[in-house]
mmCIF file of C-alpha atoms in Angstrom:
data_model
loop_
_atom_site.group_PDB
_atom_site.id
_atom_site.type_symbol
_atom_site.label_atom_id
_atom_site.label_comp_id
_atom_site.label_asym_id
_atom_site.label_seq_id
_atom_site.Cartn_x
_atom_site.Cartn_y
_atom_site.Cartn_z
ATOM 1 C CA UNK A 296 4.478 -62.630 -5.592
ATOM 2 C CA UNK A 297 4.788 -61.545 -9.051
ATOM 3 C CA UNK A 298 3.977 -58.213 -10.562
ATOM 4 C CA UNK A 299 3.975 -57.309 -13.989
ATOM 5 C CA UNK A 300 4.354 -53.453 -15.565
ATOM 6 C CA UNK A 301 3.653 -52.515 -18.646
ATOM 7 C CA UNK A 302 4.848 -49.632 -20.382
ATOM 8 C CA UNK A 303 2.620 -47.888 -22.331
ATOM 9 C CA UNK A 304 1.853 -44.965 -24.336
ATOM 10 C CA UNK A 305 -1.786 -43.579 -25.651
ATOM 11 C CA UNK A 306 -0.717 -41.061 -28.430
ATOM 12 C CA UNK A 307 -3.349 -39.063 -29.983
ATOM 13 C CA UNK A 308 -3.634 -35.872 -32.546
ATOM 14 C CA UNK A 309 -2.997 -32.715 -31.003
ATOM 15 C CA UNK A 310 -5.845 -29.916 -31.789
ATOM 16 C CA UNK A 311 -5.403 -27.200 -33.963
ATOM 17 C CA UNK A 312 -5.797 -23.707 -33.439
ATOM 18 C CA UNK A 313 -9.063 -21.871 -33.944
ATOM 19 C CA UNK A 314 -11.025 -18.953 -32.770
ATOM 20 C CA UNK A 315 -13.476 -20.959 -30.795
ATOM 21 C CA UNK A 316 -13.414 -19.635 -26.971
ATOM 22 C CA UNK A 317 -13.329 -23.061 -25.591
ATOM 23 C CA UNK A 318 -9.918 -23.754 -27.718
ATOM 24 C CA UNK A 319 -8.926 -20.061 -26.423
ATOM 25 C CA UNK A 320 -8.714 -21.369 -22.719
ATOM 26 C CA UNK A 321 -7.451 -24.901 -23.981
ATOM 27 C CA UNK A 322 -3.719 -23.776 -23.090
ATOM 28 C CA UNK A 323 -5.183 -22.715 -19.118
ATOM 29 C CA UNK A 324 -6.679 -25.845 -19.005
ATOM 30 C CA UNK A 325 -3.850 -27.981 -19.996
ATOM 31 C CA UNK A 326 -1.132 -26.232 -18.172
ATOM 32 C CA UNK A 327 -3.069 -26.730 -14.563
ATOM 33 C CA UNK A 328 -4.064 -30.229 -15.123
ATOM 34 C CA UNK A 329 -0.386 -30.898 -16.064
ATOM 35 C CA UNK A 330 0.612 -28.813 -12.885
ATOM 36 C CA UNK A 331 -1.947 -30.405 -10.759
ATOM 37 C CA UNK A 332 -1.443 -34.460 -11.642
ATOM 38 C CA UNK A 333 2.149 -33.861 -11.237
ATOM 39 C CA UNK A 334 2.026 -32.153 -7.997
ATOM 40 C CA UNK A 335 -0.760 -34.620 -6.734
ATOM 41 C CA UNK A 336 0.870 -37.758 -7.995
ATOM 42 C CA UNK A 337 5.076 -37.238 -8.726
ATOM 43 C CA UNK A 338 7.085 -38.062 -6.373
ATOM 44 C CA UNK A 339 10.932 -37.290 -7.198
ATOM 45 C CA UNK A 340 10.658 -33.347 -6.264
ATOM 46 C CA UNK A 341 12.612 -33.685 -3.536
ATOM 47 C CA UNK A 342 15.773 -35.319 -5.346
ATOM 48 C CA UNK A 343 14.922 -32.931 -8.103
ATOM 49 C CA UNK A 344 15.439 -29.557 -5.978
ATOM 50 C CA UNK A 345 12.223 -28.228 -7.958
ATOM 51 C CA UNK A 346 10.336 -25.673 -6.138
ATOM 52 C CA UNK A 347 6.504 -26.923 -7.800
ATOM 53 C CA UNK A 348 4.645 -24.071 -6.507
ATOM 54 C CA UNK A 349 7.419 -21.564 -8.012
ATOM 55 C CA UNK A 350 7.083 -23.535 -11.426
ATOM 56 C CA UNK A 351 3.649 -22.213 -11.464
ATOM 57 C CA UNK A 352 4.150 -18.419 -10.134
ATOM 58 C CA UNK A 353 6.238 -18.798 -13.362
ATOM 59 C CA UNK A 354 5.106 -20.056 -16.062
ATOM 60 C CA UNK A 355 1.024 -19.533 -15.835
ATOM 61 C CA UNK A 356 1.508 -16.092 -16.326
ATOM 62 C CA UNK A 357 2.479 -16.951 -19.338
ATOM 63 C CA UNK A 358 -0.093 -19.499 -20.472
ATOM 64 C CA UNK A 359 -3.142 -16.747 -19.607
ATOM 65 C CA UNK A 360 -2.420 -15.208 -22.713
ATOM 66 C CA UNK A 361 -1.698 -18.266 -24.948
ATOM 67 C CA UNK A 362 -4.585 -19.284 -27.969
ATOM 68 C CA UNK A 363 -3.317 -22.171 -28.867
ATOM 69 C CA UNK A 364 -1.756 -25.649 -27.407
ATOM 70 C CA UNK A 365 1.261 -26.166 -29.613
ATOM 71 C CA UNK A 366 2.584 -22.415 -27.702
ATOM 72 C CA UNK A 367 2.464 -24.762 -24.379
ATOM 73 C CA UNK A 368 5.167 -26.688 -26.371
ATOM 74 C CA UNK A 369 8.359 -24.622 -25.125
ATOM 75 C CA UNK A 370 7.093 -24.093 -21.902
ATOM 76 C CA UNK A 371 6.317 -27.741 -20.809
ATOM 77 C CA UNK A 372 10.010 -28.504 -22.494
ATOM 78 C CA UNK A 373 11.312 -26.123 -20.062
ATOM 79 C CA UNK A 374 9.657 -27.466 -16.594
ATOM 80 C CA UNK A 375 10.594 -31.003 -17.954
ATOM 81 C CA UNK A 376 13.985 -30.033 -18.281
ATOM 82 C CA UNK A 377 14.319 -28.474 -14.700
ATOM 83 C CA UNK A 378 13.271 -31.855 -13.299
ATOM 84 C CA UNK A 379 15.695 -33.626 -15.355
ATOM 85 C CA UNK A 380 13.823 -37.068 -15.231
ATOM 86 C CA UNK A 381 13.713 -38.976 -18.658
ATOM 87 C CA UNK A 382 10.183 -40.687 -17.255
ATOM 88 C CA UNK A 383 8.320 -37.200 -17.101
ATOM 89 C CA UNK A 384 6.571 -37.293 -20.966
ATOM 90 C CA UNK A 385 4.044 -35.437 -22.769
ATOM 91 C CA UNK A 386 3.461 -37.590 -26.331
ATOM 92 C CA UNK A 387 1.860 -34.786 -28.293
ATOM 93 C CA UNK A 388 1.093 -37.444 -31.120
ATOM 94 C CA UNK A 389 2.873 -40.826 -32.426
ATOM 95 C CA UNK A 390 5.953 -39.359 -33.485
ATOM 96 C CA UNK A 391 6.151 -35.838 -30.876
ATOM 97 C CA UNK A 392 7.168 -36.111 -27.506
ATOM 98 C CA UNK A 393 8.404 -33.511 -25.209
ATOM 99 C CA UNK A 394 10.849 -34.877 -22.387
ATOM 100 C CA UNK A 395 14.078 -34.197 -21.340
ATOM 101 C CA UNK A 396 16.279 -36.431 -23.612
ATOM 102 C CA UNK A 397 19.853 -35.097 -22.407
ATOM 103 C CA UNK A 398 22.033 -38.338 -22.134
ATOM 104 C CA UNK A 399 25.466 -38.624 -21.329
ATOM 105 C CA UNK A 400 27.748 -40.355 -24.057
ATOM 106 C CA UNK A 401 30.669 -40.545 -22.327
ATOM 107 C CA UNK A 402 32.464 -44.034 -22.572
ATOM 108 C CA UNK A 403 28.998 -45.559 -24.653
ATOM 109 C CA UNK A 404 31.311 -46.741 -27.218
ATOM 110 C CA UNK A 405 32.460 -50.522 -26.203
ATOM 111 C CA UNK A 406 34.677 -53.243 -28.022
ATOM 112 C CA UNK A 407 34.105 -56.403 -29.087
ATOM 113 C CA UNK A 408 33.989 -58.663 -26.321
ATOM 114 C CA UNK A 409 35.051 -61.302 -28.549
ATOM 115 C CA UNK A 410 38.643 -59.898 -28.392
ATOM 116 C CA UNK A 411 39.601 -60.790 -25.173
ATOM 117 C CA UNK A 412 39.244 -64.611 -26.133
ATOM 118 C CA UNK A 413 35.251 -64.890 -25.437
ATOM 119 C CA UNK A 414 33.209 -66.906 -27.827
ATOM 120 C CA UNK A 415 29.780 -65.189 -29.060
ATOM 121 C CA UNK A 416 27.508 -67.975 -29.161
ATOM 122 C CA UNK A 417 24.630 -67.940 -31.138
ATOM 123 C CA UNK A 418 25.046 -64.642 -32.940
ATOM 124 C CA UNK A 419 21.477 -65.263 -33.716
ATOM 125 C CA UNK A 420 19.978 -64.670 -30.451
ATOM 126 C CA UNK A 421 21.307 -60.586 -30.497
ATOM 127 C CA UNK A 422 18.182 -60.079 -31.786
ATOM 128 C CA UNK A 423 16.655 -61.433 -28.295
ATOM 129 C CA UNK A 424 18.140 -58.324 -26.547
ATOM 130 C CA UNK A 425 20.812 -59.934 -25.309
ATOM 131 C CA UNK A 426 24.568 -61.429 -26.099
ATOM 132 C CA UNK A 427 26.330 -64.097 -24.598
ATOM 133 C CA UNK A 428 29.782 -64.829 -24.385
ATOM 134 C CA UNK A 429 32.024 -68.037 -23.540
ATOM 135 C CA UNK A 430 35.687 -67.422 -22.243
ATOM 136 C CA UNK A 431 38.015 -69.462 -24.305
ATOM 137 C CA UNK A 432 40.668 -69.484 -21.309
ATOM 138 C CA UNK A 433 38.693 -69.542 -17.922
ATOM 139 C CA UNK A 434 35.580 -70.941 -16.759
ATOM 140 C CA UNK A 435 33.662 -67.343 -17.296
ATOM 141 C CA UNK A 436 30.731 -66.205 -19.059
ATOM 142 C CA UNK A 437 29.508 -62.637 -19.770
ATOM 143 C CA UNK A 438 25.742 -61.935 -20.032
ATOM 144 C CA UNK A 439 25.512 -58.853 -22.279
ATOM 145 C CA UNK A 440 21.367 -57.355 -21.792
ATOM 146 C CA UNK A 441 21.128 -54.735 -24.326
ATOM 147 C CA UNK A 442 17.429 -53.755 -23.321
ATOM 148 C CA UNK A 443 14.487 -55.326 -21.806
ATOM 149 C CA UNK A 444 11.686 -54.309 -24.634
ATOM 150 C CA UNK A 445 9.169 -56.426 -25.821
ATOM 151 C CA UNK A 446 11.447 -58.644 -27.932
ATOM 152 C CA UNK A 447 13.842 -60.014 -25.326
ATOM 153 C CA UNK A 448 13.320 -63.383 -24.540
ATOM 154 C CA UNK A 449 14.465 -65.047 -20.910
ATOM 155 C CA UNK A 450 13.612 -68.058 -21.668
ATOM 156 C CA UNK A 451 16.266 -68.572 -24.457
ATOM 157 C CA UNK A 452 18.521 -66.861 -22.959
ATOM 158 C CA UNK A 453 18.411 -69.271 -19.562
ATOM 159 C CA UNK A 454 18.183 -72.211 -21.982
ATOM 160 C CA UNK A 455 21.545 -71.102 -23.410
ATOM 161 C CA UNK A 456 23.630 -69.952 -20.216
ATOM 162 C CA UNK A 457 22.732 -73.757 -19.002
ATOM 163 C CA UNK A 458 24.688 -74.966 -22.069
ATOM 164 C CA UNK A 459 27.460 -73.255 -21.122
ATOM 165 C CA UNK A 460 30.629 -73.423 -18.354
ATOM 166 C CA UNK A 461 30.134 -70.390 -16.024
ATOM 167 C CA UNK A 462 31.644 -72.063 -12.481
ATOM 168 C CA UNK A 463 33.994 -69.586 -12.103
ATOM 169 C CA UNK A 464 32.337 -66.319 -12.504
ATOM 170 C CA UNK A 465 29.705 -64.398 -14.795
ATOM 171 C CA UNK A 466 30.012 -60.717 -15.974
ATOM 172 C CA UNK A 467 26.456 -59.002 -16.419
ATOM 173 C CA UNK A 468 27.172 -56.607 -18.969
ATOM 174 C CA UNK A 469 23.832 -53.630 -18.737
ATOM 175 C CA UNK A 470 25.925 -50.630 -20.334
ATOM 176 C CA UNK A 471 23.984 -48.571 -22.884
ATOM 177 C CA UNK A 472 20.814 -50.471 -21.473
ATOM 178 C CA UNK A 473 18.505 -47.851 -21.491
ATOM 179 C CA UNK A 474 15.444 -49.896 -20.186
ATOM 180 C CA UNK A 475 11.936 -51.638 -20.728
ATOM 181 C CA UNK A 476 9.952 -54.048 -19.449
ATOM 182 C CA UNK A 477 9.541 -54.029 -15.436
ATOM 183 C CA UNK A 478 8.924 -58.142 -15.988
ATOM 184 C CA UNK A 479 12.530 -59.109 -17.754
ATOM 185 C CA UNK A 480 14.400 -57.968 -14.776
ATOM 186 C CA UNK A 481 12.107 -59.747 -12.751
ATOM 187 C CA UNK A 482 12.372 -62.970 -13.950
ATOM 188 C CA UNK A 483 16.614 -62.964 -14.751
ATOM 189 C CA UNK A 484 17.019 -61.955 -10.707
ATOM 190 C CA UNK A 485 15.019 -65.068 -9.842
ATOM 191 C CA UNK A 486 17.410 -67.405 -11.178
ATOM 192 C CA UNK A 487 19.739 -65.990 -8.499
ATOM 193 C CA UNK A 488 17.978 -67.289 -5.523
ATOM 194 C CA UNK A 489 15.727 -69.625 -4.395
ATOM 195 C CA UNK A 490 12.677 -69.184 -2.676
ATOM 196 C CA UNK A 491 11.111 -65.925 -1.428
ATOM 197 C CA UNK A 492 12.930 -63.038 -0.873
ATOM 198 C CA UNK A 493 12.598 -59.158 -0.391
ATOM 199 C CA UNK A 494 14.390 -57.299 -3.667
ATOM 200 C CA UNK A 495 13.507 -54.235 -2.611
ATOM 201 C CA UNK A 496 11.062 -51.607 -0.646
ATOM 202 C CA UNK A 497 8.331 -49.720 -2.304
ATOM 203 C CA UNK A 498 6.727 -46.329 -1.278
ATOM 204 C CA UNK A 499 3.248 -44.748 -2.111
ATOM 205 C CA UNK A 500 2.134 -41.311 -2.255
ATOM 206 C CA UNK A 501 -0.793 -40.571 0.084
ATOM 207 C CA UNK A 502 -2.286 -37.516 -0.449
ATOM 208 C CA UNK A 503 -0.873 -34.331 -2.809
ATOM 209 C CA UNK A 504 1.144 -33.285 0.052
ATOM 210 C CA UNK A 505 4.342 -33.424 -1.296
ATOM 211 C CA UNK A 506 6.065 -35.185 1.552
ATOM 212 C CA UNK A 507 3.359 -37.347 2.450
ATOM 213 C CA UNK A 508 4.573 -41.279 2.102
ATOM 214 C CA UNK A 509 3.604 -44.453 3.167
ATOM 215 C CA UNK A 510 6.277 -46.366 5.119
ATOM 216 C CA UNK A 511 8.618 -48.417 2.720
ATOM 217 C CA UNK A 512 6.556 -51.994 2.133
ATOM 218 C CA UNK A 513 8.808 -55.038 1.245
ATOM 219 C CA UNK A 514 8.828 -56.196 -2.447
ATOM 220 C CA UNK A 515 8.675 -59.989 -2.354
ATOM 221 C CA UNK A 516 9.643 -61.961 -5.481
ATOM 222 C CA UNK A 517 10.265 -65.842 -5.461
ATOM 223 C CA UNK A 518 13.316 -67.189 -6.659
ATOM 224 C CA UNK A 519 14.018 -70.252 -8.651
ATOM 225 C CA UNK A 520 17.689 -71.065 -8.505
ATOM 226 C CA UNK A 521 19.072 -71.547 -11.559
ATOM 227 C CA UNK A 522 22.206 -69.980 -11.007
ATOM 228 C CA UNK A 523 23.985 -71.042 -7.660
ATOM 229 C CA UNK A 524 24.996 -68.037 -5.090
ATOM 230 C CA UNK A 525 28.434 -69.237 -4.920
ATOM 231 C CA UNK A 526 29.370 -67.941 -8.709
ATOM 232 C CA UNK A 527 30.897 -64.384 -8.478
ATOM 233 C CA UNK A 528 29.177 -62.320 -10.610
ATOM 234 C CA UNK A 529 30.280 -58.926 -11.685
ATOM 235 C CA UNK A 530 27.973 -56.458 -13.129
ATOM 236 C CA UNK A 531 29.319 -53.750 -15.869
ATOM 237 C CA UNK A 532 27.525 -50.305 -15.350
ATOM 238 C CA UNK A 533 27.433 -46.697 -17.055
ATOM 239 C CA UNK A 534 25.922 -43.740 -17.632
ATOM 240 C CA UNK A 535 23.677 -45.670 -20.136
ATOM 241 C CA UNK A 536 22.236 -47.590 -18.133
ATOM 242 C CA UNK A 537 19.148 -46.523 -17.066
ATOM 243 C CA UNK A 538 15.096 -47.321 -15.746
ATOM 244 C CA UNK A 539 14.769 -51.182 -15.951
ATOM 245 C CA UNK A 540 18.165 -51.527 -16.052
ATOM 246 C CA UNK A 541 18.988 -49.352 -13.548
ATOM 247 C CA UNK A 542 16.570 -50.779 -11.306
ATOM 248 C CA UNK A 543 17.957 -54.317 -12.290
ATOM 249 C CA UNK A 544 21.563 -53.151 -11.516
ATOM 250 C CA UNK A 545 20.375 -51.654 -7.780
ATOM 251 C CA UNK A 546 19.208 -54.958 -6.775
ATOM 252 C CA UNK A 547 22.225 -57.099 -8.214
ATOM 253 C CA UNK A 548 24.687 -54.714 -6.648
ATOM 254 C CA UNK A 549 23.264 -55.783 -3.838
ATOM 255 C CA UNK A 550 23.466 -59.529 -3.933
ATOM 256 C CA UNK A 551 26.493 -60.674 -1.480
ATOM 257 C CA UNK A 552 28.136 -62.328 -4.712
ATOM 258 C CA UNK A 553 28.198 -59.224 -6.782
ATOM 259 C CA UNK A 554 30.834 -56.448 -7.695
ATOM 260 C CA UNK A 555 30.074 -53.827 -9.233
ATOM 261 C CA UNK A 556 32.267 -52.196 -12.201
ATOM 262 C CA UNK A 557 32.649 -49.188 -14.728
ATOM 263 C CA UNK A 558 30.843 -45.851 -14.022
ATOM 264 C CA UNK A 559 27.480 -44.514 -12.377
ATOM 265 C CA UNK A 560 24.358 -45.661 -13.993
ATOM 266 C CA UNK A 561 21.936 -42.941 -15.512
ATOM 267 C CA UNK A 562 19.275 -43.408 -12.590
ATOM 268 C CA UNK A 563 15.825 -43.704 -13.757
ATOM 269 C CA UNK A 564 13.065 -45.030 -11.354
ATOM 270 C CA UNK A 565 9.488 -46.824 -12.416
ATOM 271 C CA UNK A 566 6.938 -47.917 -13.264
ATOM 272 C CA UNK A 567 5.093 -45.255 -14.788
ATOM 273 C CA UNK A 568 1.891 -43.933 -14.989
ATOM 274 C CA UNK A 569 0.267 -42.206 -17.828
ATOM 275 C CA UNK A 570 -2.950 -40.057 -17.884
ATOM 276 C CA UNK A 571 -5.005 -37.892 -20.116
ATOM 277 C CA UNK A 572 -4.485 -34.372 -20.791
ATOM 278 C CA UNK A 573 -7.697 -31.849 -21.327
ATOM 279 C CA UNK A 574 -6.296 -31.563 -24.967
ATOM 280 C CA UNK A 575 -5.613 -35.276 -25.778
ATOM 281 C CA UNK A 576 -1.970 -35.234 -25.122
ATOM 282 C CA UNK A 577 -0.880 -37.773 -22.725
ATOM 283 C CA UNK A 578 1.460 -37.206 -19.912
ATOM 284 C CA UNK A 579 3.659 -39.695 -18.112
ATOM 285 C CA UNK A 580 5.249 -40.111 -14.944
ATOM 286 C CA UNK A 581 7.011 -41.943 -12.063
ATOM 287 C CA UNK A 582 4.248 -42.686 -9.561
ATOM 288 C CA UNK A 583 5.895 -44.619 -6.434
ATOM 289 C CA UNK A 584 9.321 -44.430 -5.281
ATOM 290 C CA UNK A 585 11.774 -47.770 -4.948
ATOM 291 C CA UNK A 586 14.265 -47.787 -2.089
ATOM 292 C CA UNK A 587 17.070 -50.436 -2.256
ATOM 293 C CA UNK A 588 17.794 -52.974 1.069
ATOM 294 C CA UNK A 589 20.243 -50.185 1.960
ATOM 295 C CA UNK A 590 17.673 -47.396 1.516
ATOM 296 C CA UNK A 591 19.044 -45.694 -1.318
ATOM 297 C CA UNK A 592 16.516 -44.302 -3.777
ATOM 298 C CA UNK A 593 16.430 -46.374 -7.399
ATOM 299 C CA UNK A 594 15.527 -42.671 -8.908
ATOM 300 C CA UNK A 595 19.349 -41.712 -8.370
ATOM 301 C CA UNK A 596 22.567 -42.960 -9.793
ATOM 302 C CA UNK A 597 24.032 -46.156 -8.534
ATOM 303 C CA UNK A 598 27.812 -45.849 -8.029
ATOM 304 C CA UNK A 599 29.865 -48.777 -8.711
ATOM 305 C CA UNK A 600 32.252 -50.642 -6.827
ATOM 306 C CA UNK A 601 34.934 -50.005 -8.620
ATOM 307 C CA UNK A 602 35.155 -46.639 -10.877
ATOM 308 C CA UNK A 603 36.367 -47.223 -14.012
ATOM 309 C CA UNK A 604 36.948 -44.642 -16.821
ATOM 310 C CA UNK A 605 37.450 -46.199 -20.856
ATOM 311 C CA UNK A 606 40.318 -43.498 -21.626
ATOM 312 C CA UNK A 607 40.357 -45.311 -25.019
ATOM 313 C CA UNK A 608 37.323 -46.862 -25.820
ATOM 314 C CA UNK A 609 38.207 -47.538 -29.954
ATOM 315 C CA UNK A 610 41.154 -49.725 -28.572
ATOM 316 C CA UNK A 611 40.361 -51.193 -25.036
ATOM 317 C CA UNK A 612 37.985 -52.105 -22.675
ATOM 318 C CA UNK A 613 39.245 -51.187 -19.500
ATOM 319 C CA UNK A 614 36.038 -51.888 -17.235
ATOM 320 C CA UNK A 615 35.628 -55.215 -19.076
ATOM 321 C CA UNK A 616 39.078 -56.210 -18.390
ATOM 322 C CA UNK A 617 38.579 -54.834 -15.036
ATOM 323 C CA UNK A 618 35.879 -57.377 -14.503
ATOM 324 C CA UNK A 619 38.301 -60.378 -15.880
ATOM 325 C CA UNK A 620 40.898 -59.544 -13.605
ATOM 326 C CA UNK A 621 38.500 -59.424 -10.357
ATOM 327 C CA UNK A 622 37.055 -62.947 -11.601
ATOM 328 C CA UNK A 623 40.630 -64.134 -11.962
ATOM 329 C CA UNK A 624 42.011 -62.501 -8.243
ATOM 330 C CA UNK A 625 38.654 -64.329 -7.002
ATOM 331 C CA UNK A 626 39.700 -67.533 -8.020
ATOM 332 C CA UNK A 627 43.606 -67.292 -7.833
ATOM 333 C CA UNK A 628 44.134 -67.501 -11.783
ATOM 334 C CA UNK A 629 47.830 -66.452 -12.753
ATOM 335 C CA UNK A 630 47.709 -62.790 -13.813
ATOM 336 C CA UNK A 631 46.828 -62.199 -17.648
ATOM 337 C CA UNK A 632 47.530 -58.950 -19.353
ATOM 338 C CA UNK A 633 44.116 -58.784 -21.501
ATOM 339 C CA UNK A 634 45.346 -56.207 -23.316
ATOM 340 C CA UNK A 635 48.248 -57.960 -24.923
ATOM 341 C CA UNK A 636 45.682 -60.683 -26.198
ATOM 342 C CA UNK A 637 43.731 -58.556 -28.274
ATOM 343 C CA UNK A 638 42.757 -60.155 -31.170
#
C-alpha cells in the first residue's frame, strides 16, 4: 500500500483594520476557531506539557478587547512557542508566517566528505537533493539526502548508487535535513526490503477528547529490494534533522542492519493538515500521531546509537569518521586514522 502526502500551504491577504463591527469581533472569532481546531484535531499536547484549556483562561481575555487581526499576531506567536512544534503554522500571507522557528545550530556545520578519500560523483545531481559519495579505499558509499522537497529525484539517485561499489557498507548521511515530501522517504526505504512489510504504526484522533485514540494500525509499504539486507548501513543524524527526515531516520534506525551515529534528531512528526481561519489566514498542524515498531513516538527526538559531538567542525568530522570506522570494525579492515588523511 502506498500513500502519498502532500505538503501544502493556501496563503491569502490578511484583512485590514476598520471600524466595521463585524471586523471588531474578527480577533474573537479567530482566536476560538484557532483554539477550537487545535484542541479538536492536535494531537502532541501530551508530549508538549501544554495545559490547552489554561492557554485559553489566558490569552482570550486578551483578545475581547482586540479591533484588529494583526494584534492576534504576538499572541498566537506566544501559544506556538509554548508548544514548541515547528508543524503548528499560521501563514498570514505568502511571505508571513507565525511558528516557532527556534532551531538548534549546534554541530550544523560539516566538512567535505570528499576529504576522507570519497569521490563526489556527479556533482551535477546536488541539485537533486542529494550527494553521493564513492570511497576511494574501501568498498563504501555515503548517501548524503539534503531534503526531500519537490526537486529531489529517487529515481536518479537509485540509477546512480547501482553504478557504484557499496558491498561493504553505506553511510546515509540526513544531517541538516530539515524535511519535505512524505513520498521520497517512502520510496528510498523500499529499496531496503522486499515485499510487504509494516514501517511503522499510525494513530487517529477520535473525538476532541484530548486522550481519545484509536489503537496503533500497522503502516504497510511494499518493498522492492534494490539494496540487499546484508550491507551495513549507518545513518548520520543531528539536531537538523527533522519531519520527513526524522520520520525517515525512525524507521531506518530500526532496520536490523542499521547503526545509528552523531546526535539526536530535531523530532518533527507528519503529515499535516491545514484549514481555514475565519479571517483567511491558514493554520497548520500535525493531525495523527506515528509510533515506531518499538513504540516510540516519531514527534520526539530519536537518539542515536552512538553519541557523537563535532568538537571541531571547521577541521574534522568526527561522526563521519565515526561511521568509517564502524563500517571498517564490521568488516575487519586494518584500522585507519581518517584524520591523518585529510586532504
Amino acid at each position: 500500500m502506498k500513500k502519498t502526502i502532500t505538503y501544502f500551504l493556501i496563503a491569502i491577504l490578511c484583512l485590514s483594520c476598520t471600524d466595521d463591527i463585524v471586523v471588531k469581533d474578527n480577533p474573537k472569532t479567530v482566536f476560538r476557531a484557532f483554539w477550537n481546531s487545535m484542541n479538536d484535531h492536535y494531537v502532541n499536547f501530551d508530549i508538549k506539557y501544554v495545559d490547552w484549556d489554561s492557554v485559553y483562561q489566558t490569552y482570550y481575555p486578551k483578545v475581547q478587547a482586540m479591533k484588529c487581526d494583526t494584534e492576534l499576531i504576538p499572541v498566537f506567536k506566544e501559544i506556538i512557542d509554548l508548544l514548541k512544534d515547528k508543524h503548528i503554522v499560521i501563514a498570514i500571507n505568502k511571505t508571513k508566517y507565525i511558528q516557532n522557528a527556534e532551531i538548534d545550530t549546534a554541530n550544523l556545520m560539516l566538512v567535505n566528505n570528499a576529504n576522507y578519500k570519497f569521490k563526489l560523483i556527479e556533482p551535477f545531481i546536488l541539485k537533486n537533493g542529494f550527494t553521493l559519495y564513492q570511497s576511494e579505499l574501501r568498498d563504501y558509499i555515503c548517501i548524503g539526502i539534503i531534503e526531500f522537497y519537490s526537486s529531489f529525484n529517487t529515481e536518479l539517485l537509485r540509477s546512480e548508487i547501482k553504478k557504484l561499489n557499496y558491498s561493504k557498507g553505506i553511510i546515509i548521511d540526513v544531517r541538516n535535513n530539515n524535511g519535505g515530501y512524505i513520498k521520497f522517504p517512502f520510496e528510498i526505504l523500499s529499496w531496503f526490503y522486499k515485499g510487504e512489510k509494516t514501517l511503522f504504526y499510525q494513530s487517529f484522533k477520535q473525538s476532541p477528547a484530548q486522550n481519545d485514540f484509536s489503537a496503533p494500525k500497522p503502516f504497510i509499504y511494499t518493498g522492492i529490494d534494490v539494496i540487499p539486507d546484508s550491507i551495513p548501513l549507518i545513518l548520520l543524524t543531528n539536531s537538523g534533522t527533522y519531519s520527513a527526515a526524522n520520520f525517515f531516520a525512525y524507521i531506518v534506525h530500526e532496520f536490523p542492519n542499521c547503526i545509528t551515529v552523531g546526535l539526536p534528531t530535531g523530532g518533527g512528526d507528519g503529515p499535516i493538515h491545514t484549514e481555514l481561519l475565519p479571517n483567511g489566514w491558514t493554520l497548520t498542524y500535525p493531525y495523527f500521531r506515528n509510533y515506531s515498531l518499538k513504540g516510540a513516538r516519531f514527534e520526539e527526538k530519536l537518539a542515536p546509537d552512538y553519541s557523537i559531538v563535532n568538537t571541531n567542525p571547521m577541521m574534522y568530522d568526527e561522526q563521519y569518521i565515526k561511521a568509517l570506522c564502524l563500517l571498517d570494525s564490521i568488516n575487519k579492515y586494518p584500522y585507519i586514522d581518517y584524520k591523518k588523511i585529510w586532504d
